mmCIF file of C-alpha atoms in Angstrom:
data_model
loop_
_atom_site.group_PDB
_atom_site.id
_atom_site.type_symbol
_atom_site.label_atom_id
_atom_site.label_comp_id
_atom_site.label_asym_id
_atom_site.label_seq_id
_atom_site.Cartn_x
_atom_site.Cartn_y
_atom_site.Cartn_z
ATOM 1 C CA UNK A 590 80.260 264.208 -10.090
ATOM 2 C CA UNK A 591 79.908 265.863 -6.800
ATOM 3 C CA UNK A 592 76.514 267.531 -6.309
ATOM 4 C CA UNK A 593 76.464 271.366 -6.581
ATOM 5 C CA UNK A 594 75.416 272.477 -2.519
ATOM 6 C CA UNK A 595 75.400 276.339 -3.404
ATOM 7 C CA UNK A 596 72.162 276.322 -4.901
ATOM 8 C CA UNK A 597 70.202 279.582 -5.647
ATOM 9 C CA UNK A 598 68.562 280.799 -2.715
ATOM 10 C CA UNK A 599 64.866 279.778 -1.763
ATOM 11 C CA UNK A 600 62.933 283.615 -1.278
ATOM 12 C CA UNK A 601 60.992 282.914 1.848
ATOM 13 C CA UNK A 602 57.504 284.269 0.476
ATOM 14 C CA UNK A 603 57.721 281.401 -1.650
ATOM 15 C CA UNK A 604 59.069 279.375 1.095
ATOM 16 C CA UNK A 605 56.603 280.311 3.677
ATOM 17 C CA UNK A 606 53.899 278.855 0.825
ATOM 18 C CA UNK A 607 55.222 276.137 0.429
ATOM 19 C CA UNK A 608 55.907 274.917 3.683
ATOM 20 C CA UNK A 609 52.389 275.590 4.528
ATOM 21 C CA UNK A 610 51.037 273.328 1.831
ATOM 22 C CA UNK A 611 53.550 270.743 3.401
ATOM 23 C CA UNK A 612 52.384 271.272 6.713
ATOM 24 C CA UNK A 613 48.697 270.794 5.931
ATOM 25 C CA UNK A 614 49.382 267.404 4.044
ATOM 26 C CA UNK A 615 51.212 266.424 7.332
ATOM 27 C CA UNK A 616 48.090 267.144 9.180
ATOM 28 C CA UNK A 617 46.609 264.963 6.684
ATOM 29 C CA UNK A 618 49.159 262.242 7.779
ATOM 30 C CA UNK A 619 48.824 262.603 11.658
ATOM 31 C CA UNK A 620 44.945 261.629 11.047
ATOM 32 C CA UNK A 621 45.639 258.789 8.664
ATOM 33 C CA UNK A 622 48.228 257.561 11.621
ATOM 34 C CA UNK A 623 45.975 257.568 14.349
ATOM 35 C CA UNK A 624 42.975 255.915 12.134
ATOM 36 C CA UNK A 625 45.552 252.738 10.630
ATOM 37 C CA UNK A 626 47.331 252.779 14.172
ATOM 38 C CA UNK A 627 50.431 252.994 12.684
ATOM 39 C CA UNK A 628 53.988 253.102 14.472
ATOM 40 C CA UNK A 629 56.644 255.486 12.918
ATOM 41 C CA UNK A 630 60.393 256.252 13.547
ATOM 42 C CA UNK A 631 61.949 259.231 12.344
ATOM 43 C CA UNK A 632 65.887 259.237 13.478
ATOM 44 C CA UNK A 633 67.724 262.291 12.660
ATOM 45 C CA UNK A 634 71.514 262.338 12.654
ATOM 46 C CA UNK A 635 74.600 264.684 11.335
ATOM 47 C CA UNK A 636 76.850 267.026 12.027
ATOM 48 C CA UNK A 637 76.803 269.969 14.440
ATOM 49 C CA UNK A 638 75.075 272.831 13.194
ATOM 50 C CA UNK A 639 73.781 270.276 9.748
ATOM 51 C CA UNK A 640 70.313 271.750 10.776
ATOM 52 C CA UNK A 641 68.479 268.697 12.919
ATOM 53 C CA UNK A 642 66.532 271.321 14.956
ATOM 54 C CA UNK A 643 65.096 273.745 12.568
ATOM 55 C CA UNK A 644 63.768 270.802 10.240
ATOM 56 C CA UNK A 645 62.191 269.395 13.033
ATOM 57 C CA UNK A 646 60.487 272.452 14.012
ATOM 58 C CA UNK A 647 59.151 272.546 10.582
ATOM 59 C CA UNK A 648 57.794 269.331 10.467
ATOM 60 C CA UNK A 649 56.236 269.815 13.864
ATOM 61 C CA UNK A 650 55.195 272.782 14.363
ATOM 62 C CA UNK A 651 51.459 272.324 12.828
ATOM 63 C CA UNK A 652 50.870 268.888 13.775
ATOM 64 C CA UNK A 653 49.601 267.399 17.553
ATOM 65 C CA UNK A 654 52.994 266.797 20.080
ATOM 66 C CA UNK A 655 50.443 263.568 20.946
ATOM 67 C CA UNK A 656 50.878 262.244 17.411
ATOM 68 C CA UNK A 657 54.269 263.365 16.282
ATOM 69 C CA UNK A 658 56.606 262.761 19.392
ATOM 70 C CA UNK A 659 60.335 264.634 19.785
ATOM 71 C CA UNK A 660 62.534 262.567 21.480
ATOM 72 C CA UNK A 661 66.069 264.170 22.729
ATOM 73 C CA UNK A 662 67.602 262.722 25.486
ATOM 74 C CA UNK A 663 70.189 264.083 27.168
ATOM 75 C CA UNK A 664 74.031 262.663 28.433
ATOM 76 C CA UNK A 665 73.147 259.032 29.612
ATOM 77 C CA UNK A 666 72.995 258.673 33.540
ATOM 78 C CA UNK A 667 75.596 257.152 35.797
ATOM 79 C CA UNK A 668 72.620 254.189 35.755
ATOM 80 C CA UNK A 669 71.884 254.444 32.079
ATOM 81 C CA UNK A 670 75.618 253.768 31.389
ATOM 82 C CA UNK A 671 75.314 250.618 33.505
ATOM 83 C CA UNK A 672 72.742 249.206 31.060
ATOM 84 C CA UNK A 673 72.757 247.481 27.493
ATOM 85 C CA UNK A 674 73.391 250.706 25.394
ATOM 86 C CA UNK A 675 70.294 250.449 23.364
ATOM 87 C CA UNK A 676 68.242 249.993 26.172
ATOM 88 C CA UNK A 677 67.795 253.752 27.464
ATOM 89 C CA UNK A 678 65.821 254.155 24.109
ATOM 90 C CA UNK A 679 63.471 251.234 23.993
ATOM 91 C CA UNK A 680 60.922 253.115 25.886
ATOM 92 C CA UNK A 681 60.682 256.330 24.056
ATOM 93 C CA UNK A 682 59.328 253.656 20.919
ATOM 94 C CA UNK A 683 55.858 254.984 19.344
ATOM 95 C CA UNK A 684 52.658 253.175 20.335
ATOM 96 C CA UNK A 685 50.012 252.881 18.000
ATOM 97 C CA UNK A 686 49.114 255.807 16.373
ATOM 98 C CA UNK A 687 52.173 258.060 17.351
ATOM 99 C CA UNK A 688 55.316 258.975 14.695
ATOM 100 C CA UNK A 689 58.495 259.837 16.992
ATOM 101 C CA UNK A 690 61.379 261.471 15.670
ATOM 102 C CA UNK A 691 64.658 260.966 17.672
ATOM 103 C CA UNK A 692 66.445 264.328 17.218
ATOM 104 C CA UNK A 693 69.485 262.241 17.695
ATOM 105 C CA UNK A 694 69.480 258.288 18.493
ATOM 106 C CA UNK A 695 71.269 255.298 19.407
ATOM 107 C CA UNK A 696 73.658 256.451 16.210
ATOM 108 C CA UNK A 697 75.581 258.804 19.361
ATOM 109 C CA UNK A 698 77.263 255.946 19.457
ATOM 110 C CA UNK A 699 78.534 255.627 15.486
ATOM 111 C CA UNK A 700 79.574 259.208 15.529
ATOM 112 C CA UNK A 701 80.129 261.324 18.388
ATOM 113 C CA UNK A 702 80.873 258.778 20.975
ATOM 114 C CA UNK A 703 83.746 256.893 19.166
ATOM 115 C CA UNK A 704 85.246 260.568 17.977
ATOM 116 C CA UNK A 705 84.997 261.924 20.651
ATOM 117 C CA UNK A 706 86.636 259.041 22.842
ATOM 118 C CA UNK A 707 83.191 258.500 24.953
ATOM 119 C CA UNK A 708 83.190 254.980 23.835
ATOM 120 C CA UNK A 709 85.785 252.078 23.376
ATOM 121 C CA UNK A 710 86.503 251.058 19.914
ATOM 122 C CA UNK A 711 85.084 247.651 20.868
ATOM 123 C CA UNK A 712 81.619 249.658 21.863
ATOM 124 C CA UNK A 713 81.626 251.146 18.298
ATOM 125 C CA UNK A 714 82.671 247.835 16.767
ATOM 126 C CA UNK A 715 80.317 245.839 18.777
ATOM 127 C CA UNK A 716 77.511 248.892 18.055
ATOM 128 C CA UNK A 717 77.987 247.924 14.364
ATOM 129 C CA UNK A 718 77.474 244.564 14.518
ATOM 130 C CA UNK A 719 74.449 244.629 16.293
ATOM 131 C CA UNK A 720 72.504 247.803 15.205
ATOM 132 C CA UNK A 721 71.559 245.723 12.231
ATOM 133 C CA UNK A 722 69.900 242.854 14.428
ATOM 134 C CA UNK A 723 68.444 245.598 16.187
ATOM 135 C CA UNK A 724 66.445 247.121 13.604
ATOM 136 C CA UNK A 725 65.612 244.023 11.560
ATOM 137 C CA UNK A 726 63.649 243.305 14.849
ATOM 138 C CA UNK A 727 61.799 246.838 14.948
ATOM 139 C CA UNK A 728 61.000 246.593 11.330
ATOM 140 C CA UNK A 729 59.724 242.828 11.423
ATOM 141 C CA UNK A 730 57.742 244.134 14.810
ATOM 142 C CA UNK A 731 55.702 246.796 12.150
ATOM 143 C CA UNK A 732 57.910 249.791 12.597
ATOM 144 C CA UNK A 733 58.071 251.891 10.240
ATOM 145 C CA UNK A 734 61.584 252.961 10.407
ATOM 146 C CA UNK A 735 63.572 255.803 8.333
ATOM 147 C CA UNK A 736 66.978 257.151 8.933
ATOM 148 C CA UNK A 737 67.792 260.706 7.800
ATOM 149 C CA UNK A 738 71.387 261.860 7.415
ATOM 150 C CA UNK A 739 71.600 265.616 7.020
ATOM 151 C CA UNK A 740 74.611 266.138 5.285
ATOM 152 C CA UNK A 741 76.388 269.872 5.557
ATOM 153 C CA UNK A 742 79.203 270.810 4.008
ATOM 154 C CA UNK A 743 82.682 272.031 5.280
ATOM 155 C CA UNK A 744 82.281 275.785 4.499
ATOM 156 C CA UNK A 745 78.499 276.627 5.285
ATOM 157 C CA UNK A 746 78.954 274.278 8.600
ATOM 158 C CA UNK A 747 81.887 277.039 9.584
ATOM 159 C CA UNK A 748 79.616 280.132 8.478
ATOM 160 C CA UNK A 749 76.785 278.350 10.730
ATOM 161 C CA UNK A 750 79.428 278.191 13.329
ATOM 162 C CA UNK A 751 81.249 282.002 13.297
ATOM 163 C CA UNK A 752 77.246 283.204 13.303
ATOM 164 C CA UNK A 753 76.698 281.362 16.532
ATOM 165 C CA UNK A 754 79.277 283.050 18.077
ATOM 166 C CA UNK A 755 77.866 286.867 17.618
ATOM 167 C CA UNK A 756 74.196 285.784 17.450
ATOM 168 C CA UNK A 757 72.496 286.267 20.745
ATOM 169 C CA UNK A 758 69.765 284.024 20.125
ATOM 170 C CA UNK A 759 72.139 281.473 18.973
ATOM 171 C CA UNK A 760 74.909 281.307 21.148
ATOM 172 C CA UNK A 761 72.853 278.939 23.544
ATOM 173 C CA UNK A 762 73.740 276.548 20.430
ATOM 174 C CA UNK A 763 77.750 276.786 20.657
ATOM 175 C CA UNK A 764 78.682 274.678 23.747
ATOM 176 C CA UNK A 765 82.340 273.577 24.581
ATOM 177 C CA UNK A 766 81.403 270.086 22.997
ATOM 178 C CA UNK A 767 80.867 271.858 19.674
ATOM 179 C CA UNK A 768 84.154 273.964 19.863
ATOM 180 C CA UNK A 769 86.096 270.306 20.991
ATOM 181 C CA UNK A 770 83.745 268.788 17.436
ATOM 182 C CA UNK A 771 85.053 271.669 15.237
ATOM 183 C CA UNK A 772 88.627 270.526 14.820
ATOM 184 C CA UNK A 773 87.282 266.444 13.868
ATOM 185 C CA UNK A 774 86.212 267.386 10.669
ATOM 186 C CA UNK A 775 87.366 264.124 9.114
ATOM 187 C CA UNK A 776 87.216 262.116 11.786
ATOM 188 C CA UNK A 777 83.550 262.455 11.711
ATOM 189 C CA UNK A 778 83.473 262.094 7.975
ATOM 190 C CA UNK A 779 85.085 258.694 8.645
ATOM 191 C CA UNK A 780 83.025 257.468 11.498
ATOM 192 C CA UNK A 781 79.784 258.801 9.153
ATOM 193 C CA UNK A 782 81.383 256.226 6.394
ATOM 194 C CA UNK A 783 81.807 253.727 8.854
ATOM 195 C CA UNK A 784 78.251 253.943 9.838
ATOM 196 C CA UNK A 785 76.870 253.941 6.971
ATOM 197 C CA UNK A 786 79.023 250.650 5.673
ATOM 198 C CA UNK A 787 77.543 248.930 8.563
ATOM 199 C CA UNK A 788 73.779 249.916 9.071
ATOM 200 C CA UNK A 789 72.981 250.874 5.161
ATOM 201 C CA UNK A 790 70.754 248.061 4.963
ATOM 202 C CA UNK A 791 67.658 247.188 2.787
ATOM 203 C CA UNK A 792 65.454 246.943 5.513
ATOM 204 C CA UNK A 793 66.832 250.285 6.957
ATOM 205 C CA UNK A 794 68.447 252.201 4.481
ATOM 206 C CA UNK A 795 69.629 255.268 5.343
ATOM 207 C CA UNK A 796 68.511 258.672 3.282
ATOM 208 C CA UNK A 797 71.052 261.858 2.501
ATOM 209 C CA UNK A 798 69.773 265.126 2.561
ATOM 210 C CA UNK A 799 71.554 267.705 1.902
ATOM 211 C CA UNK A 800 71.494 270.874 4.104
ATOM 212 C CA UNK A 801 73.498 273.663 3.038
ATOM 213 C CA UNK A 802 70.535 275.080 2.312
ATOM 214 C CA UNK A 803 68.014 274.994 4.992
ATOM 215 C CA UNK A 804 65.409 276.470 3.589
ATOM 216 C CA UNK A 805 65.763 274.213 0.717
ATOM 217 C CA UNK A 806 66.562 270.837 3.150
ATOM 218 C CA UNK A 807 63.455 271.521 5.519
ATOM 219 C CA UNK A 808 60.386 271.436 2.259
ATOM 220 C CA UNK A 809 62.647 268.342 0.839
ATOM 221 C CA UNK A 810 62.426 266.708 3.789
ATOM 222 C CA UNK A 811 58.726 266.704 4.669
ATOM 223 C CA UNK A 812 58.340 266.023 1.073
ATOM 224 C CA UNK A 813 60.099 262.981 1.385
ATOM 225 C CA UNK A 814 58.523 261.842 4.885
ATOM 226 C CA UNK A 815 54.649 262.680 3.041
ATOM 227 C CA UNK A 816 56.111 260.395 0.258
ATOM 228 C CA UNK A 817 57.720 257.286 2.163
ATOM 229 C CA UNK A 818 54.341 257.068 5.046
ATOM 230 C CA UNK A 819 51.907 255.697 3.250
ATOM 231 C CA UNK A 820 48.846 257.568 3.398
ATOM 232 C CA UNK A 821 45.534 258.521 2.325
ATOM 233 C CA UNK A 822 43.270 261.815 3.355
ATOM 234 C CA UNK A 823 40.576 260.447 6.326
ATOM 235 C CA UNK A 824 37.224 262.206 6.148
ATOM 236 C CA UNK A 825 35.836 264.342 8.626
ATOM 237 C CA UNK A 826 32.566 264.685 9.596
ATOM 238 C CA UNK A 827 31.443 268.815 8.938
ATOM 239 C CA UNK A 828 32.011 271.005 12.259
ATOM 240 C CA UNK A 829 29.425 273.265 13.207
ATOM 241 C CA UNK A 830 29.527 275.233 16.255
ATOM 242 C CA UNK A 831 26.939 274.562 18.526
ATOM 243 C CA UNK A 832 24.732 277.663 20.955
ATOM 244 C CA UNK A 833 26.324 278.858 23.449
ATOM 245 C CA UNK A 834 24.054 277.785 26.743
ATOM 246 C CA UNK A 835 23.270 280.736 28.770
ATOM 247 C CA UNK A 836 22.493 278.602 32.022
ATOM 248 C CA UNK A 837 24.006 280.044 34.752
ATOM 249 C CA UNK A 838 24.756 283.127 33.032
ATOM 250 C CA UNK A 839 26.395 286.333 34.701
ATOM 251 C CA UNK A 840 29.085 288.694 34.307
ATOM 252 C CA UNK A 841 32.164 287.052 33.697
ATOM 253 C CA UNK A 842 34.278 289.921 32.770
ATOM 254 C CA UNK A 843 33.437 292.071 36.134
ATOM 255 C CA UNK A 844 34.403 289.403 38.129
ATOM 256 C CA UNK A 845 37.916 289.931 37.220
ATOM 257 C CA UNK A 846 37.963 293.333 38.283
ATOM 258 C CA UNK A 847 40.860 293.678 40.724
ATOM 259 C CA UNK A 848 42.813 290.308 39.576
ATOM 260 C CA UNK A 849 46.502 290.562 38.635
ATOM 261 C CA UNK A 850 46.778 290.810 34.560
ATOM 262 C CA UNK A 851 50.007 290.800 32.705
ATOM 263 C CA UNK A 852 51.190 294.988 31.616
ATOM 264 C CA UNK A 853 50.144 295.309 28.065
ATOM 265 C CA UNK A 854 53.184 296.614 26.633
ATOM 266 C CA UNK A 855 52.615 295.936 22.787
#
């Protein structure tokens, strides 16, 4: 029985509160991190507009950049494109104590490389052969490794689309690789099935989450991330703010009299 995606709507007071209690637990995380030394991949992958970049922001915008790394590269270089394909990604891996989340991965190359006719079908064939190996070896290495699949559907992906195009502040977010996208509908839903045939594995399963509503999609997904890091709270010694010294003490506001300072128009 397919899975009802138009869900009653999340009100954001009650969102906002939530998300906050989710955001302190990840701060909770971070430390526990740092202290076991742990190394954590997040990959996120989906559709356009499946809404990679607003859960992201969510899970990282209370925690330390030095601790939870975003990774996005851009188009591979003329000399990137000369090397073994995974290769380009090796060095953005986490060293001890850092989670990074690849807001899209080496998985370009199950989905919108082989739709879009940037790859050869022998790339994706080959891609699916090895991405398996691949990961066994991060995992066995003492990465912690999960795969999130945000998974939009057909009608709220075009609403997400049409308010792109009026929006202003979104319209950075439409480029002509999107418009090209829009018409692939099923050619993406076949490359996602072919991907997740091939790289599905126990060691590396991939996890659905389903993002028709964001709202909904962004609390479920820290949720799950607090849940599959094993963690415990680290104690911290009390802070108390020690006296101010007053060596060398003089009048640091009048010498900025005459300095440049930004209009104060709110």
């Amino acid at each position: 029985m397919a899975q009802d995606t138009h869900s009653e709507p999340l009100k954001r007071k009650a969102y906002e509160k939530e998300l906050r209690k989710l955001q302190s637990e990840l701060c909770q995380l971070q430390e526990w991190v740092k202290q076991e030394q742990m190394r954590v991949i997040v990959v996120f992958e989906g559709r356009d507009a499946a809404g990679k970049g607003g859960t992201i922001r969510a899970i990282t915008e209370r925690v330390s950049p030095r601790v939870f790394r975003v990774v996005a590269l851009p188009a591979p270089s003329s000399r990137e494109k000369s090397q073994m394909y995974l290769q380009r990604y090796v060095p953005h891996f986490p060293a001890a104590g850092e989670i990074v989340i690849f807001d899209r991965s080496w998985y370009n190359r199950a989905g919108v490389e082989p739709v879009m006719g940037f790859c050869t079908p022998e790339e994706h064939e080959r891609f699916l052969i090895g991405c398996p190996v691949f990961e066994k070896y991060m995992v066995e290495s003492g990465i912690l490794l999960l795969k999130i699949w945000l998974e939009v559907g057909k009608a709220e992906q075009a609403r997400r689309f049409a308010a792109r195009i009026d929006d202003p502040l979104r319209q950075w977010k439409l480029s002509p690789m999107d418009l090209k996208s829009w018409t692939r509908w099923y050619d993406y839903s076949q490359a996602r099935d072919q991907m997740l045939a091939a790289t599905d594995t126990p060691y590396a399963p991939w996890y659905i989450l389903r993002s028709d509503n964001k709202k909904k999609a962004r609390l479920n997904c820290i949720r799950f991330l607090l849940e599959k890091i094993p963690h415990r709270r680290v104690k911290r010694p009390k802070v108390k703010l020690p006296p101010r010294s007053k060596k060398g003490a003089y009048d640091d506001e009048a010498s900025l009299q005459g300095k440049h300072f930004i209009p104060e128009r709110y």
